[in-house]
PDB file of C-alpha atoms in Angstrom:
ATOM      1  CA  MET A1236      -0.285  -0.348  -0.046  1.00 51.00           C
ATOM      2  CA  SER A1237       1.537   3.368  -0.650  1.00 60.00           C
ATOM      3  CA  ALA A1238       1.663   6.115   1.599  1.00 74.00           C
ATOM      4  CA  ASN A1239      -1.775   7.584   2.647  1.00 86.00           C
ATOM      5  CA  PRO A1240      -2.198  10.607   4.255  1.00 91.00           C
ATOM      6  CA  ILE A1241      -3.817  11.803   6.967  1.00 93.00           C
ATOM      7  CA  HIS A1242      -5.424  14.381  10.093  1.00 95.00           C
ATOM      8  CA  ALA A1243      -4.127  13.644  13.293  1.00 97.00           C
ATOM      9  CA  ASN A1244      -0.967  13.957  15.069  1.00 98.00           C
ATOM     10  CA  ALA A1245       1.341  10.981  15.715  1.00 98.00           C
ATOM     11  CA  LEU A1246       4.427  10.005  18.597  1.00 98.00           C
ATOM     12  CA  VAL A1247       6.128   7.304  19.289  1.00 98.00           C
ATOM     13  CA  LEU A1248       5.984   7.105  23.615  1.00 98.00           C
ATOM     14  CA  ASP A1249       8.135   4.792  25.315  1.00 97.00           C
ATOM     15  CA  GLY A1250       8.550   2.880  22.218  1.00 97.00           C
ATOM     16  CA  VAL A1251       4.209   2.995  21.462  1.00 98.00           C
ATOM     17  CA  GLY A1252       3.773   4.185  18.461  1.00 98.00           C
ATOM     18  CA  VAL A1253       0.626   6.685  18.903  1.00 98.00           C
ATOM     19  CA  VAL A1254      -1.718   7.651  16.497  1.00 98.00           C
ATOM     20  CA  ILE A1255      -4.518  11.329  17.674  1.00 98.00           C
ATOM     21  CA  ARG A1256      -7.725  11.990  15.912  1.00 97.00           C
ATOM     22  CA  GLY A1257      -9.687  14.838  16.278  1.00 96.00           C
ATOM     23  CA  THR A1258     -11.603  17.669  15.056  1.00 95.00           C
ATOM     24  CA  SER A1259      -9.670  20.546  13.859  1.00 92.00           C
ATOM     25  CA  GLY A1260      -8.836  23.238  17.300  1.00 92.00           C
ATOM     26  CA  SER A1261     -10.235  19.516  19.516  1.00 95.00           C
ATOM     27  CA  GLY A1262      -6.521  19.511  20.678  1.00 96.00           C
ATOM     28  CA  LYS A1263      -4.500  17.041  19.414  1.00 97.00           C
ATOM     29  CA  SER A1264      -0.727  19.042  18.897  1.00 97.00           C
ATOM     30  CA  ARG A1265      -1.480  20.361  22.785  1.00 97.00           C
ATOM     31  CA  LEU A1266      -1.788  16.299  23.611  1.00 98.00           C
ATOM     32  CA  THR A1267       0.986  15.647  21.035  1.00 98.00           C
ATOM     33  CA  TYR A1268       3.110  18.400  22.692  1.00 98.00           C
ATOM     34  CA  ALA A1269       2.192  18.208  26.294  1.00 97.00           C
ATOM     35  CA  LEU A1270       3.431  14.217  26.165  1.00 98.00           C
ATOM     36  CA  LEU A1271       6.227  15.071  24.301  1.00 98.00           C
ATOM     37  CA  GLU A1272       7.715  17.183  26.998  1.00 97.00           C
ATOM     38  CA  ALA A1273       6.715  15.671  30.256  1.00 97.00           C
ATOM     39  CA  ALA A1274       8.791  12.644  28.467  1.00 96.00           C
ATOM     40  CA  GLY A1275      11.967  14.833  28.506  1.00 96.00           C
ATOM     41  CA  CYS A1276      11.763  16.397  24.769  1.00 96.00           C
ATOM     42  CA  ARG A1277      13.068  18.743  24.525  1.00 95.00           C
ATOM     43  CA  PRO A1278      11.801  22.202  22.099  1.00 96.00           C
ATOM     44  CA  SER A1279      13.513  24.024  19.618  1.00 95.00           C
ATOM     45  CA  ASN A1280      13.696  27.481  17.505  1.00 95.00           C
ATOM     46  CA  GLU A1281      14.821  24.940  14.264  1.00 94.00           C
ATOM     47  CA  ALA A1282      13.227  22.247  12.963  1.00 91.00           C
ATOM     48  CA  GLY A1283      13.808  18.412  15.226  1.00 94.00           C
ATOM     49  CA  ALA A1284      16.521  15.899  14.077  1.00 96.00           C
ATOM     50  CA  ARG A1285      15.407  12.149  13.539  1.00 96.00           C
ATOM     51  CA  THR A1286      16.691  10.274  15.483  1.00 97.00           C
ATOM     52  CA  THR A1287      15.790   6.930  16.895  1.00 96.00           C
ATOM     53  CA  ALA A1288      14.857   7.150  20.217  1.00 97.00           C
ATOM     54  CA  ASP A1289      12.537   5.284  22.185  1.00 97.00           C
ATOM     55  CA  THR A1290      10.076   9.162  22.325  1.00 98.00           C
ATOM     56  CA  ALA A1291       9.949  11.071  19.885  1.00 98.00           C
ATOM     57  CA  LEU A1292       7.344  12.866  17.279  1.00 98.00           C
ATOM     58  CA  ILE A1293       6.162  11.767  14.620  1.00 98.00           C
ATOM     59  CA  GLY A1294       4.153  13.944  12.886  1.00 97.00           C
ATOM     60  CA  ASP A1295       1.520  17.020  13.427  1.00 97.00           C
ATOM     61  CA  ASP A1296      -1.542  17.233  11.638  1.00 94.00           C
ATOM     62  CA  TYR A1297      -1.257  14.960   8.674  1.00 95.00           C
ATOM     63  CA  ILE A1298       1.110  11.969   8.776  1.00 97.00           C
ATOM     64  CA  THR A1299       1.466   9.668   5.976  1.00 96.00           C
ATOM     65  CA  LEU A1300       0.078   5.787   6.997  1.00 96.00           C
ATOM     66  CA  ASP A1301       1.622   2.488   5.496  1.00 94.00           C
ATOM     67  CA  ALA A1302       0.630  -0.708   5.423  1.00 89.00           C
ATOM     68  CA  ASP A1303       1.457  -4.373   5.061  1.00 80.00           C
ATOM     69  CA  GLU A1304       1.924  -6.212   8.121  1.00 85.00           C
ATOM     70  CA  GLN A1305       2.252  -3.482  10.051  1.00 92.00           C
ATOM     71  CA  LEU A1306       0.446  -0.099  10.527  1.00 96.00           C
ATOM     72  CA  LEU A1307       3.541   2.623   9.803  1.00 97.00           C
ATOM     73  CA  ALA A1308       3.119   6.357  10.474  1.00 97.00           C
ATOM     74  CA  SER A1309       5.704   8.856   9.457  1.00 97.00           C
ATOM     75  CA  PRO A1310       5.695  13.256   9.000  1.00 97.00           C
ATOM     76  CA  ALA A1311       4.593  14.508   5.572  1.00 94.00           C
ATOM     77  CA  PRO A1312       7.502  15.145   3.297  1.00 90.00           C
ATOM     78  CA  ASN A1313       7.226  18.742   4.490  1.00 87.00           C
ATOM     79  CA  LEU A1314       6.410  18.439   8.018  1.00 86.00           C
ATOM     80  CA  PRO A1315       9.159  16.271   9.781  1.00 95.00           C
ATOM     81  CA  GLY A1316      10.143  17.386  13.250  1.00 97.00           C
ATOM     82  CA  ARG A1317       7.962  20.373  13.245  1.00 97.00           C
ATOM     83  CA  ILE A1318       4.774  20.586  15.258  1.00 97.00           C
ATOM     84  CA  GLU A1319       2.643  23.965  15.940  1.00 95.00           C
ATOM     85  CA  VAL A1320       2.369  25.053  19.718  1.00 93.00           C
ATOM     86  CA  ARG A1321      -0.843  27.164  20.064  1.00 91.00           C
ATOM     87  CA  GLY A1322       0.243  30.576  21.632  1.00 92.00           C
ATOM     88  CA  ILE A1323       4.526  29.861  20.501  1.00 94.00           C
ATOM     89  CA  GLY A1324       4.453  29.234  16.833  1.00 95.00           C
ATOM     90  CA  ILE A1325       6.515  25.944  15.473  1.00 96.00           C
ATOM     91  CA  LEU A1326       8.868  24.315  18.017  1.00 97.00           C
ATOM     92  CA  GLY A1327      10.806  21.743  16.330  1.00 97.00           C
ATOM     93  CA  LEU A1328      11.840  18.340  18.691  1.00 98.00           C
ATOM     94  CA  PRO A1329      13.194  14.508  17.393  1.00 97.00           C
ATOM     95  CA  TRP A1330      11.278  12.477  15.131  1.00 98.00           C
ATOM     96  CA  ARG A1331      10.720   9.073  13.989  1.00 98.00           C
ATOM     97  CA  GLU A1332       9.377   7.958  10.729  1.00 97.00           C
ATOM     98  CA  LYS A1333       8.066   4.633   9.517  1.00 97.00           C
ATOM     99  CA  VAL A1334       7.070   4.383  13.390  1.00 97.00           C
ATOM    100  CA  PRO A1335       4.677   0.651  13.776  1.00 97.00           C
ATOM    101  CA  LEU A1336       1.597   1.874  15.839  1.00 97.00           C
ATOM    102  CA  ALA A1337       0.033   0.664  18.464  1.00 97.00           C
ATOM    103  CA  LEU A1338      -2.628   3.063  19.974  1.00 97.00           C
ATOM    104  CA  LEU A1339      -5.094   4.991  18.568  1.00 97.00           C
ATOM    105  CA  VAL A1340      -6.104   8.171  20.296  1.00 98.00           C
ATOM    106  CA  ASP A1341      -9.764   9.822  19.419  1.00 97.00           C
ATOM    107  CA  LEU A1342     -10.162  13.193  21.721  1.00 98.00           C
ATOM    108  CA  VAL A1343     -13.790  13.396  21.590  1.00 97.00           C
ATOM    109  CA  PRO A1344     -16.275  15.244  24.540  1.00 96.00           C
ATOM    110  CA  VAL A1345     -16.567  13.781  27.780  1.00 94.00           C
ATOM    111  CA  SER A1346     -20.489  13.035  26.291  1.00 94.00           C
ATOM    112  CA  ASP A1347     -19.378  10.220  24.316  1.00 93.00           C
ATOM    113  CA  ILE A1348     -17.333   8.764  26.684  1.00 92.00           C
ATOM    114  CA  GLU A1349     -17.945   4.975  27.853  1.00 90.00           C
ATOM    115  CA  ARG A1350     -17.516   4.951  31.672  1.00 90.00           C
ATOM    116  CA  LEU A1351     -16.484   0.427  30.810  1.00 90.00           C
ATOM    117  CA  PRO A1352     -16.107   0.347  27.161  1.00 88.00           C
ATOM    118  CA  ASP A1353     -16.152  -3.821  25.930  1.00 83.00           C
ATOM    119  CA  ALA A1354     -14.163  -3.227  23.612  1.00 81.00           C
ATOM    120  CA  ARG A1355     -10.753  -0.851  23.864  1.00 91.00           C
ATOM    121  CA  THR A1356      -9.548  -2.054  20.751  1.00 93.00           C
ATOM    122  CA  THR A1357     -10.157  -1.025  17.099  1.00 93.00           C
ATOM    123  CA  THR A1358      -9.732  -0.925  13.106  1.00 92.00           C
ATOM    124  CA  LEU A1359      -7.642   1.660  11.448  1.00 90.00           C
ATOM    125  CA  VAL A1360      -6.436   0.842   8.018  1.00 90.00           C
ATOM    126  CA  ASN A1361      -7.489  -3.268   7.994  1.00 89.00           C
ATOM    127  CA  GLN A1362      -5.346  -3.116  11.519  1.00 92.00           C
ATOM    128  CA  THR A1363      -6.313  -3.970  14.665  1.00 93.00           C
ATOM    129  CA  LEU A1364      -4.761  -1.354  17.099  1.00 96.00           C
ATOM    130  CA  GLY A1365      -5.289  -0.644  21.138  1.00 96.00           C
ATOM    131  CA  HIS A1366      -7.839   2.316  20.831  1.00 96.00           C
ATOM    132  CA  VAL A1367      -8.684   4.950  24.171  1.00 96.00           C
ATOM    133  CA  ALA A1368     -10.967   7.797  23.844  1.00 96.00           C
ATOM    134  CA  VAL A1369     -10.169  10.779  25.783  1.00 96.00           C
ATOM    135  CA  PRO A1370     -12.588  14.261  26.581  1.00 96.00           C
ATOM    136  CA  ILE A1371     -11.501  17.052  24.324  1.00 97.00           C
ATOM    137  CA  GLY A1372     -10.239  19.891  26.227  1.00 94.00           C
ATOM    138  CA  ASP A1373      -8.753  17.975  29.987  1.00 93.00           C
ATOM    139  CA  LEU A1374      -4.845  17.948  28.948  1.00 97.00           C
ATOM    140  CA  ALA A1375      -4.294  16.186  32.688  1.00 96.00           C
ATOM    141  CA  HIS A1376      -7.298  13.010  32.056  1.00 95.00           C
ATOM    142  CA  GLN A1377      -6.073  13.098  27.779  1.00 97.00           C
ATOM    143  CA  MET A1378      -2.895  12.267  29.258  1.00 98.00           C
ATOM    144  CA  LEU A1379      -2.938   9.568  31.776  1.00 97.00           C
ATOM    145  CA  LEU A1380      -5.425   7.657  29.642  1.00 96.00           C
ATOM    146  CA  VAL A1381      -2.714   7.714  27.054  1.00 97.00           C
ATOM    147  CA  ARG A1382       0.106   6.881  28.974  1.00 97.00           C
ATOM    148  CA  THR A1383      -1.862   4.530  31.237  1.00 96.00           C
ATOM    149  CA  ALA A1384      -3.141   2.968  27.782  1.00 96.00           C
ATOM    150  CA  ALA A1385       0.345   3.219  26.366  1.00 97.00           C
ATOM    151  CA  THR A1386       1.701   1.667  29.253  1.00 96.00           C
ATOM    152  CA  LEU A1387      -0.737  -1.621  28.896  1.00 94.00           C
ATOM    153  CA  LEU A1388       0.223  -2.281  25.330  1.00 93.00           C
ATOM    154  CA  ARG A1389       4.268  -2.202  26.358  1.00 88.00           C
ATOM    155  CA  SER A1390       2.787  -5.062  29.154  1.00 72.00           C
TER     156      SER A1390
END
């Protein structure tokens, strides 16, 4: 399958490939940046450098997906190592490409989140991924849910 661009963010968090979906303005970049900053990734004014680290940006706003045996995420061709931080501008972060995805995060209104979901998996491009819905606007709760879901996938 050839690379397909999608409107989403992606990062690798302690070795777990994470894709974050949501409508424009829902906080995809804010959540991505907060997770990376909390994990020790430091921003710069220049585009970030390619890395092999276990925690890094994959892409902000648009990513490309390739699927064969695994679903791989890479930054959009013109955006590697860059993320928009509202109120500051475009910053650079270490980045990776062709990262196998394991977790899909959907930013949704809190009223759409099940207290005890039946399934914690979903399908994206014919691949099964872990799944968690997180509430729009509650950054601390979002971070807790994403980090917990990623930890469960590692164990």
